[in-house]
Tab-separated table of C-alpha atoms in Angstrom:
chain	number	residue	atom	x	y	z
A	1	UNK	CA	18.052	-82.780	-82.994
A	2	UNK	CA	16.958	-84.760	-86.096
A	3	UNK	CA	18.630	-83.415	-89.660
A	4	UNK	CA	15.958	-82.265	-92.127
A	5	UNK	CA	16.134	-84.244	-95.361
A	6	UNK	CA	17.122	-82.093	-97.944
A	7	UNK	CA	14.479	-81.705	-101.070
A	8	UNK	CA	15.961	-83.996	-103.870
A	9	UNK	CA	15.787	-87.052	-101.224
A	10	UNK	CA	12.075	-85.790	-100.547
A	11	UNK	CA	11.185	-86.222	-104.290
A	12	UNK	CA	13.284	-89.568	-105.425
A	13	UNK	CA	11.530	-91.170	-102.606
A	14	UNK	CA	7.776	-89.804	-103.367
A	15	UNK	CA	8.774	-91.403	-107.181
A	16	UNK	CA	10.174	-94.732	-105.657
A	17	UNK	CA	6.396	-95.012	-103.669
A	18	UNK	CA	4.716	-93.887	-107.101
A	19	UNK	CA	6.841	-97.272	-108.906
A	20	UNK	CA	5.637	-99.175	-106.280
A	21	UNK	CA	2.035	-98.336	-107.063
A	22	UNK	CA	2.660	-99.158	-110.193
A	23	UNK	CA	3.628	-102.192	-110.267
A	24	UNK	CA	2.335	-103.872	-107.443
A	25	UNK	CA	-0.011	-106.928	-108.029
A	26	UNK	CA	-3.262	-106.281	-106.004
A	27	UNK	CA	-3.985	-109.510	-103.687
A	28	UNK	CA	-6.332	-111.552	-104.616
A	29	UNK	CA	-9.756	-111.551	-102.047
A	30	UNK	CA	-9.913	-113.965	-98.866
A	31	UNK	CA	-12.852	-116.633	-99.312
A	32	UNK	CA	-14.033	-119.797	-96.890
A	33	UNK	CA	-13.004	-122.134	-99.573
A	34	UNK	CA	-9.250	-120.216	-99.803
A	35	UNK	CA	-7.967	-117.970	-102.487
A	36	UNK	CA	-9.871	-115.880	-105.188
A	37	UNK	CA	-8.542	-114.440	-107.841
A	38	UNK	CA	-10.767	-111.765	-109.628
A	39	UNK	CA	-8.538	-112.459	-113.676
A	40	UNK	CA	-8.873	-116.433	-113.548
A	41	UNK	CA	-12.656	-116.367	-112.672
A	42	UNK	CA	-13.177	-113.284	-115.854
A	43	UNK	CA	-11.849	-115.387	-118.197
A	44	UNK	CA	-13.274	-118.877	-117.014
A	45	UNK	CA	-16.788	-117.213	-117.259
A	46	UNK	CA	-15.764	-114.887	-120.686
A	47	UNK	CA	-14.179	-118.281	-122.727
A	48	UNK	CA	-16.290	-120.904	-122.274
A	49	UNK	CA	-17.896	-121.897	-125.324
A	50	UNK	CA	-21.027	-123.279	-124.083
A	51	UNK	CA	-24.573	-121.019	-122.878
A	52	UNK	CA	-25.165	-121.364	-118.787
A	53	UNK	CA	-28.421	-120.859	-118.115
A	54	UNK	CA	-28.745	-118.749	-115.047
A	55	UNK	CA	-33.003	-118.383	-115.240
A	56	UNK	CA	-34.237	-117.382	-112.010
A	57	UNK	CA	-37.846	-117.250	-111.848
A	58	UNK	CA	-39.632	-115.298	-108.396
A	59	UNK	CA	-43.346	-116.629	-108.015
A	60	UNK	CA	-45.185	-114.760	-105.528
A	61	UNK	CA	-49.253	-113.200	-105.519
A	62	UNK	CA	-51.377	-110.205	-104.691
A	63	UNK	CA	-53.590	-109.893	-101.520
A	64	UNK	CA	-56.869	-111.314	-100.934
A	65	UNK	CA	-56.731	-113.642	-102.646
A	66	UNK	CA	-58.606	-116.904	-102.341
A	67	UNK	CA	-57.449	-120.642	-100.949
A	68	UNK	CA	-57.885	-122.043	-104.753
A	69	UNK	CA	-55.856	-119.575	-106.765
A	70	UNK	CA	-53.143	-119.503	-103.698
A	71	UNK	CA	-52.867	-123.564	-104.179
A	72	UNK	CA	-52.196	-123.476	-107.782
A	73	UNK	CA	-49.865	-120.771	-107.048
A	74	UNK	CA	-48.006	-123.328	-104.617
A	75	UNK	CA	-48.189	-125.908	-107.296
A	76	UNK	CA	-46.233	-124.501	-110.113
A	77	UNK	CA	-43.795	-123.952	-107.484
A	78	UNK	CA	-43.590	-127.292	-106.932
A	79	UNK	CA	-43.087	-128.297	-110.517
A	80	UNK	CA	-40.380	-125.737	-110.717
A	81	UNK	CA	-37.405	-126.024	-109.203
A	82	UNK	CA	-35.171	-122.879	-110.008
A	83	UNK	CA	-38.483	-120.260	-108.589
A	84	UNK	CA	-37.847	-118.097	-105.580
A	85	UNK	CA	-41.471	-117.958	-103.476
A	86	UNK	CA	-41.861	-115.162	-102.317
A	87	UNK	CA	-44.649	-112.652	-99.876
A	88	UNK	CA	-47.885	-111.074	-101.247
A	89	UNK	CA	-48.112	-107.611	-103.008
A	90	UNK	CA	-50.856	-105.167	-103.111
A	91	UNK	CA	-52.288	-105.353	-106.389
A	92	UNK	CA	-52.029	-101.277	-106.873
A	93	UNK	CA	-51.026	-99.089	-110.122
A	94	UNK	CA	-47.418	-99.008	-108.900
A	95	UNK	CA	-47.087	-102.822	-108.609
A	96	UNK	CA	-44.356	-102.994	-111.500
A	97	UNK	CA	-41.682	-100.824	-109.723
A	98	UNK	CA	-42.410	-103.004	-106.440
A	99	UNK	CA	-41.935	-105.956	-108.771
A	100	UNK	CA	-39.118	-105.130	-110.472
A	101	UNK	CA	-37.523	-103.899	-107.160
A	102	UNK	CA	-38.404	-107.341	-105.767
A	103	UNK	CA	-36.818	-109.596	-109.153
A	104	UNK	CA	-33.618	-107.664	-108.429
A	105	UNK	CA	-33.182	-108.257	-104.603
A	106	UNK	CA	-33.329	-112.233	-105.710
A	107	UNK	CA	-31.464	-112.268	-107.885
A	108	UNK	CA	-33.818	-113.516	-110.124
A	109	UNK	CA	-34.563	-112.503	-114.101
A	110	UNK	CA	-38.686	-113.276	-114.496
A	111	UNK	CA	-41.656	-113.155	-112.391
A	112	UNK	CA	-44.741	-115.052	-112.147
A	113	UNK	CA	-47.388	-113.080	-110.540
A	114	UNK	CA	-50.451	-113.913	-109.168
A	115	UNK	CA	-53.365	-111.636	-109.418
A	116	UNK	CA	-56.730	-112.015	-108.170
A	117	UNK	CA	-59.479	-109.297	-108.088
A	118	UNK	CA	-62.816	-109.193	-107.048
A	119	UNK	CA	-61.731	-112.710	-105.371
A	120	UNK	CA	-63.245	-114.220	-108.126
A	121	UNK	CA	-61.474	-113.426	-111.434
A	122	UNK	CA	-57.651	-114.765	-111.558
A	123	UNK	CA	-55.016	-112.798	-113.455
A	124	UNK	CA	-51.385	-113.928	-114.606
A	125	UNK	CA	-48.565	-111.906	-115.265
A	126	UNK	CA	-44.958	-113.499	-117.080
A	127	UNK	CA	-42.743	-111.046	-117.099
A	128	UNK	CA	-38.579	-110.826	-118.367
A	129	UNK	CA	-37.168	-108.897	-115.836
A	130	UNK	CA	-35.831	-105.539	-115.585
A	131	UNK	CA	-36.382	-104.916	-119.576
A	132	UNK	CA	-39.536	-106.942	-120.935
A	133	UNK	CA	-41.421	-108.218	-122.622
A	134	UNK	CA	-44.179	-108.680	-120.506
A	135	UNK	CA	-47.790	-110.745	-120.636
A	136	UNK	CA	-50.993	-110.399	-119.039
A	137	UNK	CA	-53.705	-113.564	-119.307
A	138	UNK	CA	-56.725	-114.849	-117.220
A	139	UNK	CA	-56.923	-118.176	-116.300
A	140	UNK	CA	-59.547	-120.089	-116.625
A	141	UNK	CA	-60.678	-123.545	-116.019
A	142	UNK	CA	-58.486	-123.959	-112.937
A	143	UNK	CA	-58.194	-127.613	-111.421
A	144	UNK	CA	-54.928	-128.303	-108.693
A	145	UNK	CA	-53.100	-131.394	-107.726
A	146	UNK	CA	-55.569	-131.918	-104.532
A	147	UNK	CA	-58.942	-131.497	-106.260
A	148	UNK	CA	-58.200	-133.708	-109.305
A	149	UNK	CA	-56.677	-136.671	-107.096
A	150	UNK	CA	-54.491	-137.796	-109.771
A	151	UNK	CA	-52.741	-141.005	-110.383
A	152	UNK	CA	-49.961	-139.333	-111.999
A	153	UNK	CA	-46.873	-139.023	-109.504
A	154	UNK	CA	-42.970	-137.314	-111.011
A	155	UNK	CA	-40.043	-136.772	-108.705
A	156	UNK	CA	-39.778	-133.245	-107.476
A	157	UNK	CA	-37.101	-131.499	-108.919
A	158	UNK	CA	-37.065	-132.795	-112.026
A	159	UNK	CA	-36.399	-131.382	-115.282
A	160	UNK	CA	-39.814	-131.113	-117.632
A	161	UNK	CA	-39.966	-131.453	-121.669
A	162	UNK	CA	-41.648	-128.813	-122.996
A	163	UNK	CA	-43.873	-129.405	-125.762
A	164	UNK	CA	-46.315	-126.700	-128.091
A	165	UNK	CA	-48.687	-127.772	-130.154
A	166	UNK	CA	-48.096	-126.754	-133.973
A	167	UNK	CA	-49.600	-123.442	-133.709
A	168	UNK	CA	-47.525	-121.780	-131.939
A	169	UNK	CA	-45.698	-121.274	-135.253
A	170	UNK	CA	-48.576	-119.759	-136.958
A	171	UNK	CA	-48.525	-115.652	-135.609
A	172	UNK	CA	-45.575	-113.427	-134.676
A	173	UNK	CA	-47.546	-112.704	-131.376
A	174	UNK	CA	-47.705	-117.463	-130.937
A	175	UNK	CA	-44.641	-117.117	-131.429
A	176	UNK	CA	-43.270	-114.630	-128.743
A	177	UNK	CA	-45.219	-116.032	-126.036
A	178	UNK	CA	-43.757	-119.805	-127.009
A	179	UNK	CA	-40.355	-117.681	-126.751
A	180	UNK	CA	-41.311	-116.227	-123.071
A	181	UNK	CA	-43.050	-119.743	-121.801
A	182	UNK	CA	-39.520	-120.952	-122.942
A	183	UNK	CA	-37.792	-119.275	-120.911
A	184	UNK	CA	-39.784	-119.376	-117.652
A	185	UNK	CA	-41.197	-122.955	-117.737
A	186	UNK	CA	-37.548	-124.519	-119.117
A	187	UNK	CA	-35.569	-125.638	-116.279
A	188	UNK	CA	-31.813	-125.447	-115.720
A	189	UNK	CA	-29.423	-127.770	-115.812
A	190	UNK	CA	-26.920	-127.160	-114.485
A	191	UNK	CA	-29.594	-125.753	-111.323
A	192	UNK	CA	-28.333	-127.105	-107.596
A	193	UNK	CA	-32.158	-127.915	-106.218
A	194	UNK	CA	-32.596	-129.760	-110.254
A	195	UNK	CA	-32.087	-133.309	-110.977
A	196	UNK	CA	-29.908	-134.279	-113.868
A	197	UNK	CA	-32.578	-136.480	-116.311
A	198	UNK	CA	-36.451	-135.759	-117.236
A	199	UNK	CA	-39.477	-138.110	-116.224
A	200	UNK	CA	-42.393	-135.711	-116.778
A	201	UNK	CA	-43.591	-133.267	-119.570
A	202	UNK	CA	-45.143	-129.789	-120.280
A	203	UNK	CA	-47.953	-129.990	-122.679
A	204	UNK	CA	-48.957	-126.265	-124.302
A	205	UNK	CA	-51.395	-126.474	-126.551
A	206	UNK	CA	-53.317	-124.021	-128.339
A	207	UNK	CA	-57.340	-124.886	-128.607
A	208	UNK	CA	-60.066	-121.393	-129.564
A	209	UNK	CA	-57.015	-118.753	-128.622
A	210	UNK	CA	-56.521	-120.284	-125.632
A	211	UNK	CA	-53.197	-121.622	-123.908
A	212	UNK	CA	-54.301	-125.127	-122.723
A	213	UNK	CA	-51.319	-127.130	-119.800
A	214	UNK	CA	-51.249	-130.140	-118.528
A	215	UNK	CA	-48.154	-131.702	-116.626
A	216	UNK	CA	-48.140	-135.478	-118.078
A	217	UNK	CA	-45.350	-138.372	-116.176
A	218	UNK	CA	-43.501	-140.449	-118.210
A	219	UNK	CA	-44.161	-144.182	-117.669
A	220	UNK	CA	-41.731	-146.691	-118.385
A	221	UNK	CA	-42.157	-150.100	-117.770
A	222	UNK	CA	-39.183	-151.929	-114.711
A	223	UNK	CA	-39.079	-155.478	-114.864
A	224	UNK	CA	-36.846	-157.069	-116.354
A	225	UNK	CA	-39.215	-158.916	-119.075
A	226	UNK	CA	-40.356	-155.563	-120.198
A	227	UNK	CA	-37.157	-153.490	-119.788
A	228	UNK	CA	-37.226	-150.638	-122.047
A	229	UNK	CA	-34.406	-150.287	-124.746
A	230	UNK	CA	-33.282	-146.343	-125.833
A	231	UNK	CA	-36.128	-145.148	-128.508
A	232	UNK	CA	-38.746	-147.742	-127.565
A	233	UNK	CA	-41.846	-145.059	-127.474
A	234	UNK	CA	-44.246	-147.871	-127.767
A	235	UNK	CA	-43.733	-150.110	-124.163
A	236	UNK	CA	-43.480	-145.480	-122.382
A	237	UNK	CA	-47.436	-143.781	-120.758
A	238	UNK	CA	-48.287	-140.520	-120.127
A	239	UNK	CA	-50.428	-140.084	-116.713
A	240	UNK	CA	-51.296	-137.382	-116.560
A	241	UNK	CA	-49.769	-135.500	-112.403
A	242	UNK	CA	-51.399	-132.163	-112.363
A	243	UNK	CA	-52.127	-128.974	-112.104
A	244	UNK	CA	-54.329	-127.974	-114.739
A	245	UNK	CA	-55.232	-124.517	-116.124
A	246	UNK	CA	-55.992	-122.032	-118.880
A	247	UNK	CA	-54.504	-119.023	-119.530
A	248	UNK	CA	-56.789	-115.806	-122.424
A	249	UNK	CA	-54.198	-113.795	-123.431
A	250	UNK	CA	-55.103	-110.106	-122.955
A	251	UNK	CA	-52.196	-108.154	-124.032
A	252	UNK	CA	-48.824	-107.989	-124.220
A	253	UNK	CA	-46.364	-105.382	-123.529
A	254	UNK	CA	-43.238	-104.231	-124.521
A	255	UNK	CA	-41.309	-103.582	-121.013
A	256	UNK	CA	-42.036	-104.984	-117.621
A	257	UNK	CA	-45.483	-105.222	-116.384
A	258	UNK	CA	-46.111	-102.104	-118.454
A	259	UNK	CA	-45.150	-99.930	-121.232
A	260	UNK	CA	-45.756	-100.214	-125.847
A	261	UNK	CA	-48.568	-102.407	-126.767
A	262	UNK	CA	-46.965	-104.658	-128.351
A	263	UNK	CA	-50.544	-107.074	-129.344
A	264	UNK	CA	-54.226	-106.700	-127.749
A	265	UNK	CA	-56.762	-109.934	-128.557
A	266	UNK	CA	-59.942	-108.637	-130.345
A	267	UNK	CA	-61.515	-111.423	-128.913
A	268	UNK	CA	-60.511	-110.896	-124.772
A	269	UNK	CA	-64.488	-110.166	-122.819
A	270	UNK	CA	-63.800	-109.497	-119.389
A	271	UNK	CA	-65.529	-110.959	-116.985
A	272	UNK	CA	-66.687	-108.145	-115.486
A	273	UNK	CA	-69.039	-107.499	-119.119
A	274	UNK	CA	-69.967	-110.739	-118.291
A	275	UNK	CA	-71.881	-111.344	-114.879
A	276	UNK	CA	-73.380	-107.056	-116.996
A	277	UNK	CA	-74.873	-109.270	-119.276
A	278	UNK	CA	-76.103	-111.608	-116.907
A	279	UNK	CA	-77.411	-109.265	-114.670
A	280	UNK	CA	-79.090	-107.625	-117.322
A	281	UNK	CA	-80.576	-110.990	-118.906
A	282	UNK	CA	-81.824	-111.831	-115.329
A	283	UNK	CA	-84.183	-107.836	-115.097
A	284	UNK	CA	-85.197	-108.754	-118.253
A	285	UNK	CA	-86.684	-112.527	-117.386
A	286	UNK	CA	-88.330	-109.997	-114.812
A	287	UNK	CA	-89.343	-107.226	-117.432
A	288	UNK	CA	-91.186	-109.795	-119.466
A	289	UNK	CA	-93.055	-111.623	-116.877
A	290	UNK	CA	-94.116	-107.814	-116.173
A	291	UNK	CA	-95.801	-106.953	-119.505
A	292	UNK	CA	-97.216	-110.866	-119.889
A	293	UNK	CA	-99.311	-109.736	-116.644
A	294	UNK	CA	-100.661	-106.154	-118.020
A	295	UNK	CA	-101.281	-108.177	-121.321
A	296	UNK	CA	-103.372	-109.961	-120.411
A	297	UNK	CA	-104.970	-107.371	-117.788
A	298	UNK	CA	-105.882	-105.527	-121.197
A	299	UNK	CA	-107.218	-108.754	-122.869
A	300	UNK	CA	-109.494	-109.802	-120.437
A	301	UNK	CA	-110.922	-106.118	-120.126
A	302	UNK	CA	-111.536	-106.154	-124.012
A	303	UNK	CA	-112.995	-108.993	-124.309
A	304	UNK	CA	-115.232	-109.401	-121.228
A	305	UNK	CA	-116.660	-113.184	-120.867
A	306	UNK	CA	-120.732	-113.592	-120.998
A	307	UNK	CA	-122.719	-113.987	-118.398
A	308	UNK	CA	-123.701	-116.868	-117.135
A	309	UNK	CA	-127.350	-118.015	-117.067
A	310	UNK	CA	-126.481	-120.831	-114.680
A	311	UNK	CA	-124.225	-119.082	-112.381
A	312	UNK	CA	-127.637	-117.591	-109.888
A	313	UNK	CA	-129.394	-120.651	-110.381
A	314	UNK	CA	-126.121	-122.525	-109.238
A	315	UNK	CA	-126.064	-120.282	-106.036
A	316	UNK	CA	-129.809	-120.327	-105.260
């Protein structure tokens, strides 16, 4: 028969177990590359004096998008190496919640959403997720790389130089748009798919309250005679690559895909209103023709011509 432990021995053993639990060090996690220590990694991330850009952009579109706008979206994906492409999404009232969830699942911080309506009009959403702000644009003057057949050809995955016209510093809403565009279109330096040099330029310029986008390759002669030194900008040339498009800002929201309106464009006219006015003009032309016929009939009745004397002779 086994002897029972005394109460004092039980208490002493429990105290020893507690002390061991207090002073025991957690074992580091094992990964495929070896042992991983949490504290060392956190210290490295927090103590680093340099800012590391971890921007990732989710690019997606709505259902029933036409081929031309889909090609534009694919061109944007090809010039942004730090983006992730996803499946089409239904453009309903609840699209904001679905897109925010998708952005979180894909581990992204921004979103470009191409929304096509009536298979005619293209809207572009630029959003910082999940807290905002977000901007809604109407996209005009769309020209894809396949349409233009331009001679420029930069390396895929290279980092672009972003240039903005001086108009972006005039008003606060243009400054906000400049910051959003810089964060979304600026490729991070240490991204795994990005090349560590610059050979093309993204140009954003404001003309008639519209943002015009152009993409140029920096062409430098590489002959031994015409070798360019540092700072020799006279021999460098810009060759357009594409795509081209124009952004007409509609609204700036405080949240992601919604929220309080920070800015509303007073000069914006929706494409539906433009088409309605054109229909009215066409209807007005038909109404003018009908009125002109009535006036001529009344004029002919009131101003009847006198009977010709030679009409009977010619009949005989």
